[in-house]
Amino acid sequence: MKIQDSVCFVSGANRGIGLEFARALLLRGAARVYAGMRETSHFSELGVVPVALDLHDMESVMAAADRCGDVNLLINNAGVAYVAQSVLDPAILSDARAMFETNYFGTMRVTQAFAPALLRNAPGAILNVLSIASWIAGPALAAYSASKSAEWSFTNALRIELADTRVEVSALHMGFVDTDLTRGMEVVKLSPQDVVRIALDGLEQGMAEIIADEGTRAVKHSLGSPGAAYLNPPPIH
Ligand SMILES: NC(=O)c1ccc[n+]([C@@H]2O[C@H](COP(=O)([O-])OP(=O)(O)OC[C@H]3O[C@@H](n4cnc5c(N)ncnc54)[C@H](OP(=O)(O)O)[C@@H]3O)[C@@H](O)[C@H]2O)c1
């Protein structure tokens, strides 16, 4: 899709990758960029329109969709990740539920609420921000990975459902990115700017699946092989 003159809604755009998306969309000529966030009162970013949005609350999601009826690009970016020690620890059940509530059910809620506007305002697109964790899991991020795999599955089904419309559906996958979400993790991190540039280039080229780094590409390519990365992932996963 063409970003020039588009009207965009980015969830979780008060910080991190979402804020970077909002800035980059404006620089690429978007006519309007709405930034969905839980707390709008402290937000100030030239040209970006803050909109109240809590992914857990259907009323809030519907109100955001009503307010932003001119949107033709939805970026489902908001997400959470809680790290655990062991998949056998019963305490991870509550974190797992919380991650599914945001990453999977939240993305589904926002997509359903914005779908009528997206179909009305087409051509346009939906970009879901997923992860290398859609394809590999380990004890530390097991439930996060499951929530991203579920979100990937939803994205694939949505793409099929919307295939005969002019709303393209795309998924973004990448490894660790330097944001609050990975603070304190001793790992190599991508810059949010690089990830967003690759994502928006992919979106403009109509790519169904956008992979932002070589590590993630290698994991995906390995999936059908005897040495598949999910059988022996790097220790942090
Ligand atoms: N950082 C990475 O290494 C990495 C790698 C792969 C994929 N991702 C994915 O990229 C996306 C953005 O991550 P990030 O690194 O930018 O994380 P971040 O800096 O922690 O930002 C997360 C954003 O999501 C918002 N959010 C969380 N729960 C919400 C809810 N219930 N309703 C509305 N907004 C909510 C946060 O809002 P508040 O400020 O109100 O908390 C914040 O704006 C996520 O989907 C994440 O899974 C990240």
XYZ file of N, CA and C and ligand atoms in Angstrom:
759
model
N 0.835 -1.197 0.000
C 0.000 0.000 0.000
C 0.871 1.250 0.000
N 0.249 2.364 -0.370
C 0.977 3.632 -0.430
C 0.819 4.361 0.913
N 1.923 4.753 1.530
C 1.821 5.442 2.818
C 1.538 6.936 2.620
N 2.067 7.506 1.545
C 1.782 8.902 1.215
C 0.264 9.122 1.209
N -0.202 10.096 1.986
C -1.624 10.475 2.074
C -2.497 9.445 2.795
N -1.915 8.420 3.383
C -2.725 7.444 4.115
C -3.117 8.005 5.488
N -4.124 7.376 6.086
C -4.536 7.742 7.449
C -4.295 6.511 8.321
N -3.446 6.666 9.338
C -2.901 5.499 10.051
C -3.312 5.503 11.526
N -3.488 4.323 12.050
C -3.694 4.148 13.492
C -2.651 3.149 13.964
N -1.853 3.552 14.978
C -0.827 2.674 15.540
C -1.165 2.456 17.011
N -1.333 1.204 17.412
C -1.602 0.948 18.842
C -0.287 0.913 19.618
N -0.364 1.326 20.877
C 0.847 1.344 21.711
C 1.891 2.286 21.163
N 1.447 3.486 20.766
C 2.368 4.406 20.070
C 2.892 5.511 20.973
N 2.734 5.384 22.267
C 3.281 6.397 23.171
C 4.764 6.196 23.426
N 5.293 5.003 23.083
C 6.719 4.734 23.307
C 7.145 3.549 22.431
N 8.454 3.264 22.499
C 8.977 2.076 21.832
C 8.772 2.048 20.321
N 8.560 0.854 19.804
C 8.437 0.663 18.354
C 7.219 1.417 17.812
N 6.150 1.470 18.601
C 4.928 2.154 18.162
C 5.163 3.636 17.918
N 5.876 4.294 18.822
C 6.171 5.723 18.644
C 7.039 5.916 17.398
N 7.966 4.995 17.193
C 8.824 5.071 16.007
C 7.987 4.920 14.735
N 7.012 4.026 14.761
C 6.107 3.891 13.610
C 5.387 5.222 13.344
N 4.869 5.824 14.409
C 4.106 7.069 14.236
C 4.984 8.145 13.587
N 6.196 8.291 14.087
C 7.105 9.310 13.535
C 7.437 9.018 12.070
N 7.763 7.757 11.781
C 8.188 7.389 10.426
C 7.040 7.539 9.426
N 5.817 7.237 9.860
C 4.670 7.368 8.957
C 4.484 8.829 8.545
N 4.639 9.736 9.506
C 4.513 11.161 9.177
C 5.600 11.580 8.194
N 6.825 11.109 8.456
C 7.947 11.471 7.569
C 7.725 10.929 6.152
N 6.995 9.814 6.043
C 6.725 9.250 4.709
C 5.483 9.846 4.068
N 4.897 10.870 4.694
C 3.820 11.600 4.031
C 2.416 11.166 4.384
N 2.245 10.414 5.477
C 0.878 10.070 5.901
C 0.096 11.356 6.168
N -1.178 11.350 5.793
C -2.001 12.551 5.979
C -2.341 12.746 7.450
N -2.534 11.645 8.171
C -2.838 11.728 9.610
C -2.340 10.460 10.276
N -1.801 10.640 11.487
C -1.353 9.478 12.261
C -1.987 9.548 13.646
N -2.835 8.577 13.938
C -3.422 8.442 15.268
C -2.534 7.500 16.082
N -2.285 7.892 17.324
C -1.456 7.071 18.212
C -2.330 6.552 19.347
N -2.619 5.254 19.329
C -3.444 4.650 20.387
C -2.597 4.404 21.631
N -3.149 4.798 22.779
C -2.382 4.613 24.030
C -3.330 4.621 25.232
N -2.886 3.978 26.317
C -3.745 3.917 27.511
C -3.879 5.282 28.175
N -2.801 6.039 28.223
C -2.797 7.332 28.941
C -2.382 8.433 27.966
N -3.324 9.300 27.623
C -3.034 10.311 26.597
C -2.524 11.629 27.183
N -2.720 11.852 28.499
C -2.524 13.202 29.044
C -1.081 13.706 28.966
N -0.092 12.816 29.001
C 1.299 13.292 28.990
C 1.924 13.233 27.592
N 1.134 12.844 26.599
C 1.725 12.609 25.277
C 1.802 13.898 24.478
N 2.976 14.159 23.907
C 3.126 15.338 23.060
C 4.155 15.024 21.980
N 3.678 14.852 20.775
C 4.568 14.546 19.651
C 3.992 15.285 18.447
N 4.771 16.208 17.915
C 4.293 17.088 16.857
C 3.636 16.303 15.711
N 2.400 16.623 15.408
C 1.724 16.028 14.258
C 1.035 14.710 14.531
N 1.272 14.114 15.696
C 0.670 12.808 16.006
C -0.538 13.034 16.920
N -1.670 12.396 16.580
C -2.918 12.604 17.329
C -3.101 11.489 18.361
N -3.006 11.798 19.654
C -3.208 10.745 20.656
C -4.673 10.345 20.777
N -4.906 9.043 20.912
C -6.273 8.515 21.056
C -6.266 7.488 22.190
N -7.199 7.615 23.123
C -7.265 6.670 24.240
C -7.582 5.268 23.715
N -6.812 4.292 24.195
C -7.029 2.904 23.758
C -6.468 1.956 24.801
N -7.344 1.110 25.332
C -6.881 0.009 26.184
C -7.327 -1.282 25.508
N -6.371 -2.096 25.106
C -6.685 -3.320 24.362
C -7.551 -4.290 25.151
N -7.573 -4.140 26.476
C -8.344 -5.077 27.305
C -9.818 -4.687 27.393
N -10.152 -3.498 26.914
C -11.471 -2.931 27.173
C -12.182 -2.675 25.835
N -13.179 -3.515 25.522
C -13.855 -3.420 24.211
C -14.490 -2.044 24.005
N -15.000 -1.436 25.102
C -15.618 -0.102 24.945
C -14.593 0.916 24.486
N -13.407 0.855 25.092
C -12.333 1.769 24.724
C -11.904 1.525 23.271
N -11.832 0.264 22.885
C -11.428 -0.080 21.514
C -12.474 0.433 20.514
N -13.768 0.248 20.841
C -14.839 0.706 19.940
C -14.845 2.226 19.829
N -14.598 2.905 20.974
C -14.580 4.373 20.957
C -13.434 4.870 20.075
N -12.282 4.214 20.153
C -11.142 4.611 19.309
C -11.481 4.411 17.837
N -12.107 3.276 17.522
C -12.463 3.001 16.116
C -13.497 4.003 15.607
N -14.463 4.387 16.466
C -15.475 5.383 16.067
C -14.820 6.723 15.772
N -13.873 7.089 16.641
C -13.226 8.396 16.497
C -12.342 8.451 15.248
N -11.789 7.309 14.861
C -10.809 7.293 13.764
C -11.400 6.596 12.536
N -12.581 7.046 12.125
C -13.311 6.386 11.031
C -12.682 6.568 9.667
N -11.642 7.402 9.564
C -11.006 7.645 8.258
C -9.734 6.812 8.054
N -9.476 5.863 8.952
C -8.224 5.091 8.892
C -8.200 4.117 7.709
N -7.055 4.045 7.008
C -6.890 2.964 6.010
C -5.625 2.138 6.250
N -4.867 2.466 7.319
C -3.742 1.600 7.719
C -3.791 1.410 9.234
N -3.929 0.156 9.639
C -3.934 -0.180 11.069
C -2.646 -0.930 11.404
N -1.900 -0.429 12.374
C -0.709 -1.162 12.828
C -0.974 -1.648 14.249
N -1.168 -2.958 14.377
C -1.378 -3.577 15.689
C -0.003 -3.822 16.309
N 0.440 -2.843 17.087
C 1.796 -2.894 17.647
C 1.802 -3.164 19.147
N 0.804 -2.678 19.872
C 0.828 -2.785 21.344
C 0.998 -4.232 21.769
N 1.837 -4.445 22.765
C 2.050 -5.803 23.250
C 2.822 -5.796 24.548
N 2.776 -6.922 25.231
C 3.518 -7.063 26.495
C 4.311 -8.367 26.474
N 5.396 -8.377 27.255
C 6.214 -9.597 27.392
C 6.652 -9.706 28.844
N 6.322 -10.805 29.481
C 6.772 -11.064 30.849
C 7.682 -12.286 30.818
N 8.845 -12.146 31.420
C 9.838 -13.216 31.395
C 9.620 -14.132 32.600
N 9.821 -15.451 32.384
C 9.641 -16.433 33.463
C 10.923 -17.249 33.645
N 10.962 -18.040 34.700
C 12.113 -18.924 34.945
C 11.857 -20.325 34.402
N 10.620 -20.796 34.550
C 10.332 -22.190 34.223
C 8.900 -22.330 33.732
N 8.710 -23.156 32.719
C 7.339 -23.412 32.254
C 6.580 -24.305 33.230
N 7.287 -24.904 34.182
C 6.633 -25.782 35.157
C 6.173 -25.022 36.401
N 6.473 -23.735 36.456
C 6.081 -22.927 37.608
C 4.615 -22.496 37.450
N 3.702 -22.939 38.349
C 2.284 -22.575 38.194
C 2.058 -21.063 38.150
N 3.000 -20.298 38.680
C 2.836 -18.841 38.699
C 2.809 -18.244 37.298
N 3.337 -18.974 36.291
C 3.345 -18.356 34.953
C 1.953 -18.353 34.308
N 1.010 -19.103 34.899
C -0.333 -19.137 34.296
C -0.958 -17.744 34.229
N -0.800 -16.966 35.296
C -1.434 -15.646 35.285
C -0.739 -14.718 34.284
N 0.587 -14.811 34.184
C 1.290 -14.002 33.181
C 0.894 -14.439 31.770
N 0.731 -15.749 31.596
C 0.353 -16.258 30.268
C -1.018 -15.706 29.875
N -1.949 -15.719 30.832
C -3.290 -15.179 30.530
C -3.194 -13.701 30.173
N -2.385 -12.969 30.941
C -2.254 -11.521 30.703
C -1.657 -11.260 29.317
N -0.680 -12.047 28.919
C -0.067 -11.828 27.597
C -1.040 -12.178 26.478
N -1.799 -13.256 26.660
C -2.804 -13.587 25.638
C -3.877 -12.497 25.570
N -4.254 -11.963 26.724
C -5.291 -10.931 26.754
C -4.867 -9.717 25.914
N -3.602 -9.346 26.005
C -3.118 -8.190 25.243
C -2.735 -8.589 23.817
N -1.790 -9.520 23.704
C -1.172 -9.769 22.395
C -2.130 -10.456 21.417
N -2.911 -11.395 21.918
C -3.802 -12.154 21.022
C -5.216 -11.558 21.003
N -5.886 -11.583 22.172
C -7.275 -11.089 22.184
C -7.332 -9.589 21.908
N -6.340 -8.848 22.412
C -6.314 -7.397 22.186
C -6.186 -7.073 20.706
N -5.280 -7.744 20.032
C -5.099 -7.530 18.583
C -6.374 -7.891 17.834
N -7.010 -8.982 18.267
C -8.257 -9.389 17.621
C -9.349 -8.325 17.823
N -9.459 -7.831 19.068
C -10.480 -6.796 19.341
C -10.276 -5.567 18.454
N -9.039 -5.077 18.418
C -8.774 -3.847 17.657
C -9.044 -4.083 16.164
N -8.623 -5.232 15.672
C -8.822 -5.533 14.243
C -10.313 -5.590 13.920
N -11.086 -6.259 14.773
C -12.525 -6.360 14.516
C -13.179 -4.973 14.535
N -12.760 -4.143 15.498
C -13.386 -2.818 15.634
C -13.048 -1.915 14.449
N -11.823 -2.010 13.945
C -11.396 -1.125 12.855
C -11.733 -1.690 11.471
N -12.125 -2.958 11.390
C -12.337 -3.578 10.074
C -13.347 -2.823 9.199
N -14.506 -2.376 9.740
C -15.452 -1.671 8.854
C -14.833 -0.421 8.219
N -14.085 0.350 9.003
C -13.457 1.558 8.446
C -12.397 1.181 7.410
N -11.614 0.160 7.717
C -10.553 -0.241 6.781
C -11.141 -0.689 5.451
N -12.238 -1.438 5.516
C -12.875 -1.916 4.282
C -13.496 -0.743 3.509
N -14.080 0.184 4.255
C -14.700 1.369 3.629
C -13.651 2.262 2.964
N -12.499 2.395 3.608
C -11.490 3.359 3.148
C -10.410 2.729 2.262
N -10.580 1.470 1.897
C -9.564 0.768 1.096
C -9.318 1.527 -0.223
N -8.111 1.386 -0.790
C -7.079 0.421 -0.446
C -6.352 0.785 0.845
N -5.939 -0.275 1.538
C -5.245 -0.062 2.793
C -4.620 -1.354 3.274
N -4.263 -1.355 4.578
C -3.562 -2.542 5.087
C -3.683 -2.644 6.602
N -3.436 -3.860 7.063
C -3.284 -4.141 8.493
C -1.895 -4.751 8.648
N -1.104 -4.188 9.562
C 0.222 -4.754 9.853
C 0.229 -5.198 11.315
N 0.449 -6.492 11.540
C 0.533 -7.000 12.906
C 1.996 -7.177 13.300
N 2.360 -6.589 14.439
C 3.750 -6.653 14.898
C 3.933 -7.924 15.720
N 4.612 -8.899 15.109
C 4.813 -10.199 15.745
C 6.256 -10.301 16.187
N 6.892 -11.445 16.027
C 8.223 -11.618 16.623
C 8.864 -12.903 16.117
N 10.188 -12.989 16.264
C 10.898 -14.260 16.058
C 10.298 -15.323 16.996
N 9.729 -14.836 18.116
C 9.144 -15.745 19.107
C 7.877 -16.432 18.607
N 7.356 -15.994 17.455
C 6.230 -16.726 16.848
C 6.672 -18.133 16.468
N 7.994 -18.323 16.269
C 8.505 -19.589 15.701
C 9.452 -20.337 16.620
N 9.890 -19.709 17.710
C 10.731 -20.443 18.668
C 10.295 -20.086 20.088
N 10.474 -21.046 20.981
C 10.091 -20.815 22.381
C 11.110 -21.492 23.289
N 11.239 -20.944 24.472
C 12.065 -21.560 25.508
C 11.462 -21.172 26.841
N 12.003 -21.653 27.955
C 11.372 -21.398 29.254
C 11.162 -19.920 29.566
N 12.116 -19.066 29.235
C 12.014 -17.662 29.658
C 10.837 -16.944 29.007
N 10.617 -17.233 27.727
C 9.586 -16.489 26.997
C 8.512 -17.422 26.425
N 8.287 -18.547 27.113
C 7.383 -19.570 26.573
C 5.974 -19.029 26.325
N 5.422 -18.365 27.317
C 4.038 -17.901 27.166
C 3.956 -16.731 26.192
N 4.976 -15.887 26.201
C 5.034 -14.792 25.212
C 5.055 -15.393 23.806
N 5.917 -16.399 23.615
C 6.014 -17.043 22.303
C 4.660 -17.622 21.895
N 3.989 -18.266 22.825
C 2.676 -18.848 22.512
C 1.695 -17.756 22.088
N 1.749 -16.618 22.768
C 0.815 -15.534 22.410
C 1.136 -14.985 21.021
N 2.427 -14.933 20.671
C 2.811 -14.433 19.340
C 2.512 -15.473 18.261
N 2.662 -16.770 18.591
C 2.264 -17.811 17.630
C 0.760 -17.712 17.364
N 0.001 -17.482 18.421
C -1.456 -17.354 18.269
C -1.790 -16.132 17.409
N -1.060 -15.049 17.641
C -1.292 -13.821 16.872
C -0.903 -14.047 15.406
N 0.141 -14.825 15.192
C 0.557 -15.159 13.814
C -0.562 -15.951 13.123
N -1.108 -16.915 13.843
C -2.185 -17.729 13.301
C -3.399 -16.864 12.953
N -3.744 -15.965 13.855
C -4.856 -15.031 13.589
C -4.571 -14.211 12.331
N -3.325 -13.737 12.214
C -2.934 -12.913 11.065
C -3.095 -13.696 9.766
N -2.696 -14.965 9.789
C -2.787 -15.792 8.579
C -4.244 -16.033 8.178
N -5.093 -16.270 9.172
C -6.518 -16.479 8.885
C -7.146 -15.188 8.357
N -6.770 -14.079 8.958
C -7.308 -12.772 8.549
C -6.924 -12.470 7.095
N -5.680 -12.808 6.734
C -5.218 -12.553 5.355
C -6.078 -13.318 4.357
N -6.415 -14.545 4.715
C -7.252 -15.356 3.814
C -8.658 -14.754 3.732
N -9.186 -14.366 4.891
C -10.549 -13.812 4.901
C -10.649 -12.523 4.076
N -9.590 -11.716 4.105
C -9.656 -10.420 3.415
C -9.037 -10.455 2.012
N -8.735 -11.667 1.542
C -8.011 -11.789 0.263
C -8.756 -11.126 -0.899
N -10.089 -11.134 -0.858
C -10.839 -10.558 -1.980
C -11.189 -9.092 -1.757
N -10.619 -8.498 -0.749
C -10.852 -7.067 -0.507
C -9.583 -6.321 -0.910
N -9.604 -5.015 -0.729
C -8.373 -4.250 -1.016
C -7.655 -3.886 0.282
N -7.882 -4.710 1.326
C -7.148 -4.534 2.584
C -6.104 -5.646 2.668
N -4.839 -5.259 2.536
C -3.749 -6.243 2.626
C -3.456 -6.543 4.090
N -3.004 -7.771 4.362
C -2.673 -8.149 5.745
C -1.224 -8.601 5.774
N -0.483 -7.981 6.668
C 0.958 -8.242 6.713
C 1.393 -8.524 8.149
N 2.477 -9.311 8.254
C 3.034 -9.625 9.579
C 4.486 -9.191 9.617
N 4.884 -8.614 10.741
C 6.284 -8.208 10.934
C 6.895 -9.103 12.005
N 8.029 -9.725 11.660
C 8.735 -10.587 12.620
C 10.155 -10.070 12.799
N 10.632 -10.073 14.031
C 12.028 -9.661 14.266
C 12.505 -10.178 15.610
N 13.843 -10.121 15.780
C 14.449 -10.495 17.056
C 14.358 -9.349 18.044
N 15.262 -9.317 19.000
C 15.205 -8.307 20.062
C 15.412 -6.894 19.514
N 14.609 -5.981 20.050
C 14.684 -4.579 19.644
C 14.940 -3.751 20.903
N 15.691 -2.679 20.734
C 16.114 -1.866 21.884
C 14.985 -0.937 22.358
N 14.129 -1.466 23.232
C 13.025 -0.681 23.807
C 12.896 -1.050 25.296
N 11.919 -0.453 25.964
C 11.681 -0.782 27.386
C 11.447 -2.282 27.579
N 10.835 -2.913 26.569
C 10.471 -4.329 26.683
C 11.689 -5.234 26.894
N 12.837 -4.824 26.383
C 14.047 -5.661 26.497
C 15.071 -5.051 27.461
N 14.629 -4.027 28.220
C 15.585 -3.384 29.135
C 16.136 -4.434 30.115
N 17.451 -4.428 30.283
C 18.071 -5.365 31.223
C 18.435 -6.698 30.592
N 17.988 -6.946 29.366
C 18.357 -8.210 28.697
C 19.705 -8.024 28.010
N 20.614 -8.929 28.316
C 21.971 -8.844 27.738
C 21.982 -9.582 26.408
N 21.435 -8.964 25.402
C 21.343 -9.593 24.077
C 21.627 -8.527 23.010
N 21.926 -8.983 21.819
C 22.094 -8.049 20.703
C 20.705 -7.531 20.327
N 20.604 -6.212 20.164
C 19.289 -5.625 19.883
C 19.309 -4.819 18.585
N 18.212 -4.912 17.857
C 18.014 -4.092 16.664
C 17.559 -2.712 17.103
N 17.747 -1.714 16.246
C 17.226 -0.393 16.597
C 15.775 -0.295 16.117
N 14.928 0.362 16.892
C 13.532 0.526 16.461
C 13.449 1.220 15.096
N 14.368 2.162 14.852
C 14.352 2.894 13.576
C 14.570 1.937 12.399
N 15.537 1.023 12.529
C 15.806 0.078 11.439
C 14.611 -0.843 11.211
N 14.046 -1.335 12.317
C 12.913 -2.260 12.203
C 11.730 -1.583 11.503
N 11.452 -0.360 11.902
C 10.301 0.355 11.327
C 10.550 0.682 9.852
N 11.770 1.052 9.520
C 12.086 1.345 8.108
C 11.837 0.096 7.253
N 12.336 -1.046 7.710
C 12.157 -2.294 6.950
C 10.668 -2.654 6.873
N 9.962 -2.457 7.986
C 8.526 -2.782 8.012
C 7.746 -1.917 7.021
N 8.024 -0.628 7.005
C 7.256 0.256 6.114
C 7.655 0.047 4.652
N 8.934 -0.261 4.412
C 9.339 -0.613 3.034
C 8.560 -1.853 2.579
N 8.479 -2.863 3.455
C 7.779 -4.109 3.130
C 6.297 -3.867 2.883
N 5.723 -3.020 3.713
C 4.295 -2.687 3.565
C 4.061 -2.005 2.212
N 4.944 -1.089 1.845
C 4.771 -0.367 0.572
C 4.975 -1.306 -0.619
N 5.751 -2.388 -0.396
C 5.958 -3.371 -1.484
C 4.883 -4.465 -1.484
N 3.933 -4.391 -0.540
C 2.846 -5.373 -0.504
C 3.270 -6.736 0.005
N 4.303 -6.785 0.861
C 4.778 -8.082 1.362
C 3.834 -8.636 2.429
N 3.473 -9.905 2.314
C 2.583 -10.533 3.302
C 3.322 -10.800 4.608
N 4.613 -11.056 4.512
C 5.391 -11.348 5.721
C 6.712 -10.577 5.624
N 6.963 -9.757 6.618
C 8.162 -8.907 6.602
C 9.076 -9.382 7.720
N 10.317 -9.700 7.366
C 11.280 -10.188 8.353
C 12.397 -9.157 8.441
N 12.635 -8.655 9.658
C 13.487 -7.476 9.797
C 14.965 -7.789 9.986
N 15.330 -9.045 10.232
C 16.753 -9.315 10.503
C 17.113 -10.735 10.087
N 18.420 -10.942 9.913
C 18.898 -12.232 9.396
C 18.632 -13.380 10.374
N 18.748 -13.118 11.684
C 18.510 -14.161 12.681
C 17.092 -14.712 12.578
N 16.146 -13.817 12.425
C 14.740 -14.237 12.307
C 14.512 -14.973 10.987
N 15.145 -14.472 9.931
C 15.027 -15.140 8.620
C 15.561 -16.578 8.721
N 16.709 -16.749 9.407
C 17.322 -18.082 9.537
C 16.404 -19.016 10.326
N 15.789 -18.504 11.379
C 14.862 -19.326 12.174
C 13.699 -19.783 11.307
N 13.130 -18.864 10.548
C 11.980 -19.254 9.709
C 12.399 -20.293 8.667
N 13.549 -20.056 8.029
C 14.003 -21.000 6.999
C 14.280 -22.384 7.577
N 14.638 -22.440 8.851
C 15.008 -23.727 9.449
C 13.797 -24.594 9.803
N 12.595 -24.009 9.779
C 11.439 -24.688 10.391
C 11.167 -26.090 9.838
N 11.383 -26.275 8.540
C 11.085 -27.583 7.959
C 12.260 -28.545 7.972
N 13.382 -28.135 8.539
C 14.585 -28.979 8.465
C 14.790 -29.762 9.762
N 15.600 -30.838 9.708
C 15.858 -31.620 10.933
C 16.535 -30.774 12.014
N 17.238 -29.729 11.609
C 17.903 -28.857 12.597
C 17.068 -27.631 12.928
N 15.758 -27.759 12.881
C 14.875 -26.600 13.095
C 15.235 -25.841 14.374
N 15.204 -24.518 14.282
C 15.675 -23.683 15.394
C 14.868 -23.904 16.671
N 13.601 -24.287 16.551
C 12.806 -24.452 17.784
C 13.243 -25.670 18.593
N 14.019 -26.588 17.947
C 14.524 -27.758 18.678
C 15.740 -27.409 19.535
N 16.424 -26.337 19.175
C 17.629 -25.959 19.903
C 17.858 -24.453 19.794
N 16.935 -23.672 20.389
C 17.023 -22.220 20.228
C 18.140 -21.624 21.085
N 18.513 -20.361 20.809
C 19.493 -19.682 21.655
C 18.979 -19.614 23.093
N 19.851 -19.586 24.145
C 19.462 -19.726 25.538
C 18.408 -18.734 26.041
N 18.392 -17.490 25.545
C 17.470 -16.487 26.085
C 16.028 -16.866 25.823
N 15.770 -17.624 24.740
C 14.396 -18.001 24.417
C 13.958 -19.142 25.302
N 11.289 -5.082 21.859
C 11.464 -6.257 21.294
O 12.532 -6.899 21.444
C 10.408 -6.860 20.408
C 10.777 -7.917 19.562
C 9.809 -8.507 18.755
C 8.513 -8.041 18.796
N 8.170 -7.029 19.635
C 6.779 -6.584 19.658
O 6.745 -5.217 19.276
C 5.614 -4.586 19.871
C 6.051 -3.299 20.560
O 7.008 -3.645 21.523
P 8.005 -2.576 22.181
O 9.327 -3.228 22.238
O 7.847 -1.244 21.557
O 7.422 -2.572 23.662
P 7.284 -1.400 24.755
O 8.338 -0.373 24.548
O 7.201 -2.104 26.051
O 5.878 -0.750 24.370
C 4.712 -1.506 24.443
C 3.537 -0.629 24.063
O 2.340 -1.417 24.124
C 1.401 -0.690 24.932
N 0.430 -1.549 25.594
C 0.665 -2.632 26.395
N -0.498 -3.121 26.865
C -1.490 -2.334 26.363
C -2.900 -2.321 26.484
N -3.578 -3.212 27.252
N -3.596 -1.380 25.831
C -2.966 -0.456 25.064
N -1.627 -0.397 24.911
C -0.903 -1.331 25.553
C 2.266 0.042 25.946
O 1.501 1.046 26.578
P 1.869 1.589 28.088
O 2.930 2.626 27.897
O 0.569 2.117 28.594
O 2.357 0.396 28.877
C 3.349 0.553 25.032
O 2.916 1.664 24.312
C 4.984 -5.626 20.814
O 3.899 -6.242 20.179
C 6.121 -6.628 21.020
O 5.641 -7.913 21.337
C 9.097 -6.425 20.438
